[in-house]
PDB file of C-alpha atoms in Angstrom:
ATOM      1  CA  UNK A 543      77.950  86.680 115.089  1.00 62.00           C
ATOM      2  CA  UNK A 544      80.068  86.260 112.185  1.00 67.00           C
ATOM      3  CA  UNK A 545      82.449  83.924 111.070  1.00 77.00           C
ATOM      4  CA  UNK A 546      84.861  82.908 108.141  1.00 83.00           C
ATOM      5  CA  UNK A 547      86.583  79.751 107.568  1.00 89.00           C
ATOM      6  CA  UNK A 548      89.079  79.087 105.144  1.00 91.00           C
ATOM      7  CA  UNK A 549      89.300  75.372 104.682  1.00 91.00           C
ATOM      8  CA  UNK A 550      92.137  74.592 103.607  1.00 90.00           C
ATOM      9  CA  UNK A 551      95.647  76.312 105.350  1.00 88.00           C
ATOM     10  CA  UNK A 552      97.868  75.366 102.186  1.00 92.00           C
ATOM     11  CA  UNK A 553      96.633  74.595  98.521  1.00 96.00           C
ATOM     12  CA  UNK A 554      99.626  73.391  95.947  1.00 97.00           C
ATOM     13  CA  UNK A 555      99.222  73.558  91.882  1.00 97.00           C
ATOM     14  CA  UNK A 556     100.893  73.743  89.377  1.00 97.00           C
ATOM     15  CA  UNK A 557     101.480  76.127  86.963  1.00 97.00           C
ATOM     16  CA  UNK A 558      98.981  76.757  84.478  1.00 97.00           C
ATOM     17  CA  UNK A 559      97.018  74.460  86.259  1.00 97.00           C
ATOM     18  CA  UNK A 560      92.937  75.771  88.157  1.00 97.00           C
ATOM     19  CA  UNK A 561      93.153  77.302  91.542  1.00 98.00           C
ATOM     20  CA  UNK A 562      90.215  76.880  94.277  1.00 98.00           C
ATOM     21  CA  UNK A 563      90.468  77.841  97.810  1.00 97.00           C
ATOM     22  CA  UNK A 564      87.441  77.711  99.807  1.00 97.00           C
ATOM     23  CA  UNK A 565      85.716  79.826 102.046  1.00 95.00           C
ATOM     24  CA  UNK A 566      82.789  79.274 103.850  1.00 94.00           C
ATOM     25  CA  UNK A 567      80.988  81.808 106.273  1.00 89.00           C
ATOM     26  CA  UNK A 568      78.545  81.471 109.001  1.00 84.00           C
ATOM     27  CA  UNK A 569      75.710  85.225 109.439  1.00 73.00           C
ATOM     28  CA  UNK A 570      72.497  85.928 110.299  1.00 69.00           C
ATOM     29  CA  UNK A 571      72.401  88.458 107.353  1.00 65.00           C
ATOM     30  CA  UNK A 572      73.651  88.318 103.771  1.00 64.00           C
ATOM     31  CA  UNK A 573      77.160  89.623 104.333  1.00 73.00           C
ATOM     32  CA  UNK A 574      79.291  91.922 102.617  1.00 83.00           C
ATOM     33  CA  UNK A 575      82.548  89.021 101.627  1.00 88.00           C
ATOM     34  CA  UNK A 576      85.715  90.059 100.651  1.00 90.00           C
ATOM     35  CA  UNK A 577      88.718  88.085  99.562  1.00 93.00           C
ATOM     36  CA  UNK A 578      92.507  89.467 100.243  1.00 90.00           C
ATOM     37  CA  UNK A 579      95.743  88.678  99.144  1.00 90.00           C
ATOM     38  CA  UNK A 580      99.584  88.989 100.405  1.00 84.00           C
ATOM     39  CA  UNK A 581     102.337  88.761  98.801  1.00 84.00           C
ATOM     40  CA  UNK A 582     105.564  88.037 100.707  1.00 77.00           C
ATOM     41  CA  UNK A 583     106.826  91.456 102.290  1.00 70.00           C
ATOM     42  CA  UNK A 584     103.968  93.052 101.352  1.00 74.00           C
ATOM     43  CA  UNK A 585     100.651  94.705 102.527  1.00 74.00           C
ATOM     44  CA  UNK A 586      97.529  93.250 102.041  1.00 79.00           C
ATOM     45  CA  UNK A 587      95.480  94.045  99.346  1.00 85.00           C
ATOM     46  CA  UNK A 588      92.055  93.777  98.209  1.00 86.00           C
ATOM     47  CA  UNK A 589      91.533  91.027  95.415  1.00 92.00           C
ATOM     48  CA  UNK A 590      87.345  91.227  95.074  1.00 91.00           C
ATOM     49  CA  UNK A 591      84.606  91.894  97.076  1.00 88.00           C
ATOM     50  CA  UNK A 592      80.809  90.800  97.219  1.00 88.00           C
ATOM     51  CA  UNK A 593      78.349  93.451  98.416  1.00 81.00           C
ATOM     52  CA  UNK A 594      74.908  92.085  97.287  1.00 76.00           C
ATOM     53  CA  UNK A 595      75.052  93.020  93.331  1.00 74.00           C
ATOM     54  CA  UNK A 596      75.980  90.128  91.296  1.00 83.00           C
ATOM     55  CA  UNK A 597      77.012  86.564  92.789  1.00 88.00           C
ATOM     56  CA  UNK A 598      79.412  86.353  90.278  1.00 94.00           C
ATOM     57  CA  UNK A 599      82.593  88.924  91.848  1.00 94.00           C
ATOM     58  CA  UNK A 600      85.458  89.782  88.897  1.00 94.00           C
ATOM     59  CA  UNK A 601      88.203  90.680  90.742  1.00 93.00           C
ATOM     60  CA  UNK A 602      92.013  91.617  89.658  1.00 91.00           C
ATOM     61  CA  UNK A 603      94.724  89.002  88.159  1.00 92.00           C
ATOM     62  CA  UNK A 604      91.924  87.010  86.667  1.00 96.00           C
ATOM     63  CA  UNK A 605      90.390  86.001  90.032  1.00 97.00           C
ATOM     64  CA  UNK A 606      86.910  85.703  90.819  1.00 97.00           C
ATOM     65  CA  UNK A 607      84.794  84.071  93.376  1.00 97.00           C
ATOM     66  CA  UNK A 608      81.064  83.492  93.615  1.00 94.00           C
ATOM     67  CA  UNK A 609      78.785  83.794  96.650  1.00 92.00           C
ATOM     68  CA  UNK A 610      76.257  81.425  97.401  1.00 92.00           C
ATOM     69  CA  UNK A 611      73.975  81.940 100.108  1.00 87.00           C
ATOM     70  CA  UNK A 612      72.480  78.071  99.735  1.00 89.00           C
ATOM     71  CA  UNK A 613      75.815  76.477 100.762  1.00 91.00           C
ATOM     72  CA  UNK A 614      77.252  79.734 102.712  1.00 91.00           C
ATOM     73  CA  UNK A 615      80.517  79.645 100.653  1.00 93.00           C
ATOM     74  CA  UNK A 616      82.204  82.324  98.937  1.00 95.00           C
ATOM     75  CA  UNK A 617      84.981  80.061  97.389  1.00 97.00           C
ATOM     76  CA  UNK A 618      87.948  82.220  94.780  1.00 98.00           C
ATOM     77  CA  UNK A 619      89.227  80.522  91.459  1.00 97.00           C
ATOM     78  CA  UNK A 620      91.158  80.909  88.896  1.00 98.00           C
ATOM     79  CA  UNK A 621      91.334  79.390  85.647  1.00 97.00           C
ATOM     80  CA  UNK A 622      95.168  79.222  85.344  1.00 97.00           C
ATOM     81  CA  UNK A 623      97.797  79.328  88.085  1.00 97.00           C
ATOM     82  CA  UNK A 624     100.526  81.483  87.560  1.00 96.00           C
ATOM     83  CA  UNK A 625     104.084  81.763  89.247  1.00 96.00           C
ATOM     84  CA  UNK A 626     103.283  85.093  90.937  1.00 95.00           C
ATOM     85  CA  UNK A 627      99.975  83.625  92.161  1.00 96.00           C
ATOM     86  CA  UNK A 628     101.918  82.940  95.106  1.00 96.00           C
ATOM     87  CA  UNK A 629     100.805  84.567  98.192  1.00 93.00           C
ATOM     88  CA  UNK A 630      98.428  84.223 101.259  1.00 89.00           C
ATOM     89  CA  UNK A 631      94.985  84.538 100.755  1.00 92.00           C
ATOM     90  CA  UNK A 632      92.096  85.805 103.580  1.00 90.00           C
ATOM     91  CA  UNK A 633      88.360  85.452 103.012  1.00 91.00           C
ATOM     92  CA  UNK A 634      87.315  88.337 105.106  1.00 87.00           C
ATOM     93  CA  UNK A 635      83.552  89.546 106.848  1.00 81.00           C
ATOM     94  CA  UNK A 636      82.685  92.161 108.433  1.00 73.00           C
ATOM     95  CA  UNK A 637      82.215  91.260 112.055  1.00 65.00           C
ATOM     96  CA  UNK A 638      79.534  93.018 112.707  1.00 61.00           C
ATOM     97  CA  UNK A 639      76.029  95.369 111.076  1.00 60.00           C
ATOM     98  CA  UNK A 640      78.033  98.394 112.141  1.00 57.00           C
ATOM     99  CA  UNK A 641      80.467  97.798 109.863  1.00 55.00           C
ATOM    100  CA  UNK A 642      83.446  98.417 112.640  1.00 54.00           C
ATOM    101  CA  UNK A 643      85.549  95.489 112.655  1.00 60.00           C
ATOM    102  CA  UNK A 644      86.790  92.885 109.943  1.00 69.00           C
ATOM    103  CA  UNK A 645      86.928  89.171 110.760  1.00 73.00           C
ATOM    104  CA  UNK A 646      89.320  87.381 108.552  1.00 76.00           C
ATOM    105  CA  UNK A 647      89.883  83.670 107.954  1.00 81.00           C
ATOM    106  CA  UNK A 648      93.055  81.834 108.795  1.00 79.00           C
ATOM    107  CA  UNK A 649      94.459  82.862 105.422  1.00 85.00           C
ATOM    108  CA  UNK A 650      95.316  79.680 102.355  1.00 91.00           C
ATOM    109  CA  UNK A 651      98.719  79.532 101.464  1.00 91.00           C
ATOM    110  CA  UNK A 652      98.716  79.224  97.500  1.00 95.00           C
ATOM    111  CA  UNK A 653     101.912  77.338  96.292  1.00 96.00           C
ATOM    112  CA  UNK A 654     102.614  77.651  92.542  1.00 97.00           C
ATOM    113  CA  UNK A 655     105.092  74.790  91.071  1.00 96.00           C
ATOM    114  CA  UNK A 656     106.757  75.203  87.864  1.00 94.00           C
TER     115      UNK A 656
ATOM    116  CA  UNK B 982     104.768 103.980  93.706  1.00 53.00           C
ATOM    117  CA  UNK B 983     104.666 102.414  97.361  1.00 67.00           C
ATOM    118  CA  UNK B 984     101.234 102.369  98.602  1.00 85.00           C
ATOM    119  CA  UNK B 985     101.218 101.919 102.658  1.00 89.00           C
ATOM    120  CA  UNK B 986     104.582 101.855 104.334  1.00 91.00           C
ATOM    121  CA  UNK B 987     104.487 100.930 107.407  1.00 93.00           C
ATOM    122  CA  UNK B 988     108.038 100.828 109.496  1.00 93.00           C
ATOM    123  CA  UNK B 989     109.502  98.970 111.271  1.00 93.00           C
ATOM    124  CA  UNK B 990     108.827  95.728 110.485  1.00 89.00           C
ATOM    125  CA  UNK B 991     109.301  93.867 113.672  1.00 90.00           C
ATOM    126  CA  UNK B 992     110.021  95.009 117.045  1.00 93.00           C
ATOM    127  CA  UNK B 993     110.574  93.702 120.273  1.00 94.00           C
ATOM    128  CA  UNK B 994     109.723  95.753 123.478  1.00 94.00           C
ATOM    129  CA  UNK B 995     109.973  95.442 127.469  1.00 95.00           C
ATOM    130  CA  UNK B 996     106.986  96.093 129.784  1.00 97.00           C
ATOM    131  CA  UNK B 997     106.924  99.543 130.140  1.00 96.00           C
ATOM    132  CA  UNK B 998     108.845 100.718 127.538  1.00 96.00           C
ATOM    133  CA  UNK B 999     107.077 103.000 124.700  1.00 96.00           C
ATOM    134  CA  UNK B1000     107.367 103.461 121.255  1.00 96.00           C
ATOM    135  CA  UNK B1001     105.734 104.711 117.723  1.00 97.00           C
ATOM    136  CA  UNK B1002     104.808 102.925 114.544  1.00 97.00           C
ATOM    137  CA  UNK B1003     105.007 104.975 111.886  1.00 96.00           C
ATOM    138  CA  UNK B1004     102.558 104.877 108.667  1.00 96.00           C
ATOM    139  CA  UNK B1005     103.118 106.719 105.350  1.00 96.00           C
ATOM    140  CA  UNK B1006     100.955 106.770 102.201  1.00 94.00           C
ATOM    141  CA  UNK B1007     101.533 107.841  98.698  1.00 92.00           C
ATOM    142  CA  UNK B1008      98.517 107.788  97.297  1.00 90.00           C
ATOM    143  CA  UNK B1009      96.814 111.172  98.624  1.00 93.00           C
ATOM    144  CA  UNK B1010      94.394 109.312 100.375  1.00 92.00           C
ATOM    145  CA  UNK B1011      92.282 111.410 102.913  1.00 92.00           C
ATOM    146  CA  UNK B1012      91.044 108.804 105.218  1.00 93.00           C
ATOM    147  CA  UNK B1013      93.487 106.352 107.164  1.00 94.00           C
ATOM    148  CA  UNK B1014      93.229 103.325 109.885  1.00 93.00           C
ATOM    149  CA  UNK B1015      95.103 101.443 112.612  1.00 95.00           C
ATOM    150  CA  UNK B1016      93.591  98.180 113.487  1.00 92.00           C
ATOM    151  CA  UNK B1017      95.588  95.311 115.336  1.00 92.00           C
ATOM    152  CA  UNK B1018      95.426  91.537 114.019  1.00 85.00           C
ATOM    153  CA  UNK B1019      95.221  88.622 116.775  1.00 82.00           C
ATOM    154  CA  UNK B1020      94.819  85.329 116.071  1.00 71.00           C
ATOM    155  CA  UNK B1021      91.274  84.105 116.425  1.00 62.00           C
ATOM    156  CA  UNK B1022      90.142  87.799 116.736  1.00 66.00           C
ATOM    157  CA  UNK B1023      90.239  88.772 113.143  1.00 68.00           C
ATOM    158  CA  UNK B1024      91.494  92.531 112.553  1.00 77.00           C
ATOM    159  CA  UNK B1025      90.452  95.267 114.894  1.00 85.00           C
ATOM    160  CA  UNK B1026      90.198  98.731 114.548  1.00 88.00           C
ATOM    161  CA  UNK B1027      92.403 100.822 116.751  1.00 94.00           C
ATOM    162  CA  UNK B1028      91.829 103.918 115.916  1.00 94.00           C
ATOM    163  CA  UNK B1029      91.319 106.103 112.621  1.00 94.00           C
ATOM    164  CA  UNK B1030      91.625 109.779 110.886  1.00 94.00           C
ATOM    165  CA  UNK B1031      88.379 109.942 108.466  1.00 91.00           C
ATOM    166  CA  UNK B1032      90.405 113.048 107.020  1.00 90.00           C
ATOM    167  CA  UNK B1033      93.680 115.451 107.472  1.00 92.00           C
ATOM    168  CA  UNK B1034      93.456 117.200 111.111  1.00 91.00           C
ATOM    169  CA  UNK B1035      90.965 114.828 112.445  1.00 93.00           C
ATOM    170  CA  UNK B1036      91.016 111.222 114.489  1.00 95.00           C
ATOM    171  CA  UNK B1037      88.687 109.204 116.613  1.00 93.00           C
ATOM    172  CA  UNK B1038      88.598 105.995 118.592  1.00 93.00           C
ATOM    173  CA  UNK B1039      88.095 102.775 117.065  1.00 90.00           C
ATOM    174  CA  UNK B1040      86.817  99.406 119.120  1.00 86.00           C
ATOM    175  CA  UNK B1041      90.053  99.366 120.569  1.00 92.00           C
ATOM    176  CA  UNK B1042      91.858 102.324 121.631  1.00 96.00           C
ATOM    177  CA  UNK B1043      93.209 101.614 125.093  1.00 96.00           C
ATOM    178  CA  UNK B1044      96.732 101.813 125.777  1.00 96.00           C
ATOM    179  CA  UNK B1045      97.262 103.618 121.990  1.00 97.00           C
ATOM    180  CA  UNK B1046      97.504 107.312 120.753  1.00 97.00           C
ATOM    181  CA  UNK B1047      97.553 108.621 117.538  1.00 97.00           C
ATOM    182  CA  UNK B1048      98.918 111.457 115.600  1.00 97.00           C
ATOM    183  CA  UNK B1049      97.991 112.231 112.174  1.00 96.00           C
ATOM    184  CA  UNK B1050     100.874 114.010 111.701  1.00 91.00           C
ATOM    185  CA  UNK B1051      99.955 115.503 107.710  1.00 95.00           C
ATOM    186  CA  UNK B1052      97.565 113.691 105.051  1.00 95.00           C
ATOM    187  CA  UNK B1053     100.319 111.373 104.432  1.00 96.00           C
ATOM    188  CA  UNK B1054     101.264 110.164 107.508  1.00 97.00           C
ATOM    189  CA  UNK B1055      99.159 108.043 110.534  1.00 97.00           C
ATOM    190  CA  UNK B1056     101.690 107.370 113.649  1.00 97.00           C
ATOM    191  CA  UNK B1057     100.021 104.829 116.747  1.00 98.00           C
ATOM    192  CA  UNK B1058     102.669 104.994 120.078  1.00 98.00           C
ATOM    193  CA  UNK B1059     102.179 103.192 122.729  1.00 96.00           C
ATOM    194  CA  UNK B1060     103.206 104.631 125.922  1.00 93.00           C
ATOM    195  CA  UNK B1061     103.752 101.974 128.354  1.00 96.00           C
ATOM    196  CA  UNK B1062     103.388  98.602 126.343  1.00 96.00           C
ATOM    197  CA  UNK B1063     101.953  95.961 128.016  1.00 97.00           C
ATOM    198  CA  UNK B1064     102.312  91.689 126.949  1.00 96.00           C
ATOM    199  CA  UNK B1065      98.736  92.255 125.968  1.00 96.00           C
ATOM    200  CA  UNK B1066      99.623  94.561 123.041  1.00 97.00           C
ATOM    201  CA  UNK B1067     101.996  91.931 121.198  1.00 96.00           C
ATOM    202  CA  UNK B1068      99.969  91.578 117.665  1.00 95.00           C
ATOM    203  CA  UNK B1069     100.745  92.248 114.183  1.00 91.00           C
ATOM    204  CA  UNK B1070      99.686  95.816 113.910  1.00 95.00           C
ATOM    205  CA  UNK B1071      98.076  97.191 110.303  1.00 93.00           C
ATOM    206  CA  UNK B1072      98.084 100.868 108.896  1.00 94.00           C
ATOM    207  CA  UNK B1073      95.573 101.672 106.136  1.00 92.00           C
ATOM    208  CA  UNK B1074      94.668 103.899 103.749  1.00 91.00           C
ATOM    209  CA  UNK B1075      91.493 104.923 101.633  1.00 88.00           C
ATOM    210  CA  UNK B1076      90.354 107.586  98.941  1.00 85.00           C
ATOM    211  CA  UNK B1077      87.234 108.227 101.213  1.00 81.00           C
ATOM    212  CA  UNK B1078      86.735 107.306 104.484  1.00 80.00           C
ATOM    213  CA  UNK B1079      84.366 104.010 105.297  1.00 76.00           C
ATOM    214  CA  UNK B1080      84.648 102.242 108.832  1.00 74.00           C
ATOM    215  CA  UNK B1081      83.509  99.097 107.784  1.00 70.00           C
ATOM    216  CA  UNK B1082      85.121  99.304 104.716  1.00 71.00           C
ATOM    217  CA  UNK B1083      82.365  97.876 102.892  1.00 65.00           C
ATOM    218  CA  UNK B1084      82.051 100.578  99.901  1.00 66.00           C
ATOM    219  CA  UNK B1085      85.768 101.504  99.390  1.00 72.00           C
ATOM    220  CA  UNK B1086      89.087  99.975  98.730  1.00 75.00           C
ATOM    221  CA  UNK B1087      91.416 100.192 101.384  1.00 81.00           C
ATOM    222  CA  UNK B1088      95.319  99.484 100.812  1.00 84.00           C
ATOM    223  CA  UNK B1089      97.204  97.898 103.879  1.00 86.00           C
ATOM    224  CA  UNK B1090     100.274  98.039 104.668  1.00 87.00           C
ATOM    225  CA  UNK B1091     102.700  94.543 104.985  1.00 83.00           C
ATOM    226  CA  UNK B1092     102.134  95.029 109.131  1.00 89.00           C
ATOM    227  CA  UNK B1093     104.339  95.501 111.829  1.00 93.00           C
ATOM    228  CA  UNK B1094     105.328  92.399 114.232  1.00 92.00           C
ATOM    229  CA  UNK B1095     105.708  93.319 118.060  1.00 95.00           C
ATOM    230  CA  UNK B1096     106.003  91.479 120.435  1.00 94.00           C
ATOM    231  CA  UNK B1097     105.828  93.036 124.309  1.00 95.00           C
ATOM    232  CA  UNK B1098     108.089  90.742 126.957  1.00 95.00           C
TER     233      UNK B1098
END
C-alpha cells in the first residue's frame, strides 16, 4: 500500500526567507509524487509532479522538489518566501498501480510573515 | 477566468433528504471527476465523465448519481443522504481524460463541505 506523510502540519517564515516542507512516502514501487497547493477559497491546484524523468521536479511560482528514492522523501522548496506563498500544501500518491485513487498527506500550512 | 466552480460551498443536510452539487468549468476541458476527501482516506473517486455524453463509476459510487449535463458542467446528487456521506466533496477537470491522473493536469475545484445529521 501507499502512503504519504507530511511532517510537519504548520511551517512559519519569513518573507524572503527559504521554504522546506517535507514529505516522505512509504511504496513498493517507484511512485508517481505530486505536490498540491490551496489557496484560501480556492481549488486545489497542481504545483509539480514527479513521474520517473528527472529527480529534480521545476514546478510553478519558483517551487521545486526533488525525489529521492534512498531516503523515500519527496520534500518542496523554495528559495525565497513570498507573501502569497501562503496556502496549504498536500504531497499526494497515487494509492494504488491502477492509478484510481489519490492518497494525499495531511496538508503543511505555509505561514508567510512580513 | 474561473477554472472549477464548484457551488455551494457548505451545506448541511438531514438523513434522508437529497440534493445536487453542482460543477462548472471554463476551460473546455473534455474529461471531468467527482471524488470525495475523508480524513485518513485520502481523495476518492466517485465517479467521472472521460468526455461530453459519457460517465462511469469510480471506486465509490454508492449512494451518488451523476449528470453530465453539457461539456461544461459535472452535477453529483445524492438521493437519500446518509451520515456516512458527510466529506468535503471535489469536482475536477482535465484537457484529456486520465484516472489516475498521473499524465495530465487536473484543476480542482475549492470543494464543497457537507455534512449529513
Amino acid at each position: 500500500a501507499q502512503s504519504v506523510t507530511q511532517l510537519d502540519s504548520h511551517v512559519s517564515v519569513s518573507e524572503g526567507t527559504p521554504v522546506l516542507l517535507r514529505c516522505n512516502y512509504s511504496s513498493s514501487y517507484s511512485p508517481s509524487l505530486f505536490w498540491y497547493v490551496q489557496h484560501p477559497n480556492k481549488g486545489l491546484q497542481l504545483l509539480l509532479k514527479y513521474t520517473s524523468a528527472a529527480t529534480l521536479v521545476k514546478g510553478i511560482n519558483g517551487f521545486e522538489a526533488e525525489f529521492k528514492k534512498s531516503e523515500t522523501s519527496f520534500h518542496l522548496t523554495k528559495p525565497s518566501a513570498h507573501m502569497s506563498d501562503a496556502a496549504e500544501y498536500f504531497c499526494v500518491v497515487p494509492t494504488n498501480n491502477a492509478g484510481n485513487m489519490l492518497t494525499f498527506g495531511g496538508g503543511t500550512r505555509l505561514m508567510v510573515k512580513p | 477566468n474561473a477554472g472549477v466552480t464548484q457551488t455551494p460551498k457548505f451545506q448541511v443536510l438531514k438523513t434522508g433528504q437529497s440534493m445536487t452539487l453542482q460543477c462548472a468549468q471554463d476551460m473546455n476541458h473534455n474529461s471531468m471527476y467527482w471524488y470525495r476527501q475523508d480524513p485518513g482516506m485520502g481523495l476518492r473517486l466517485i465517479y467521472y465523465s472521460a468526455s461530453e455524453g459519457t460517465t462511469d463509476k469510480g471506486e465509490v459510487p454508492n449512494g451518488y448519481n451523476v449528470s453530465r449535463l453539457n461539456k461544461r458542467e459535472f452535477s453529483l446528487r445524492l438521493e437519500s443522504a446518509a451520515p456516512s456521506q458527510t466529506s468535503v466533496y471535489f469536482c475536477a477537470s482535465s484537457e484529456k481524460f486520465d484516472r489516475g491522473l498521473r499524465n495530465t493536469e487536473a484543476f480542482f475545484g475549492q470543494g464543497t463541505r457537507l455534512t449529513v445529521v
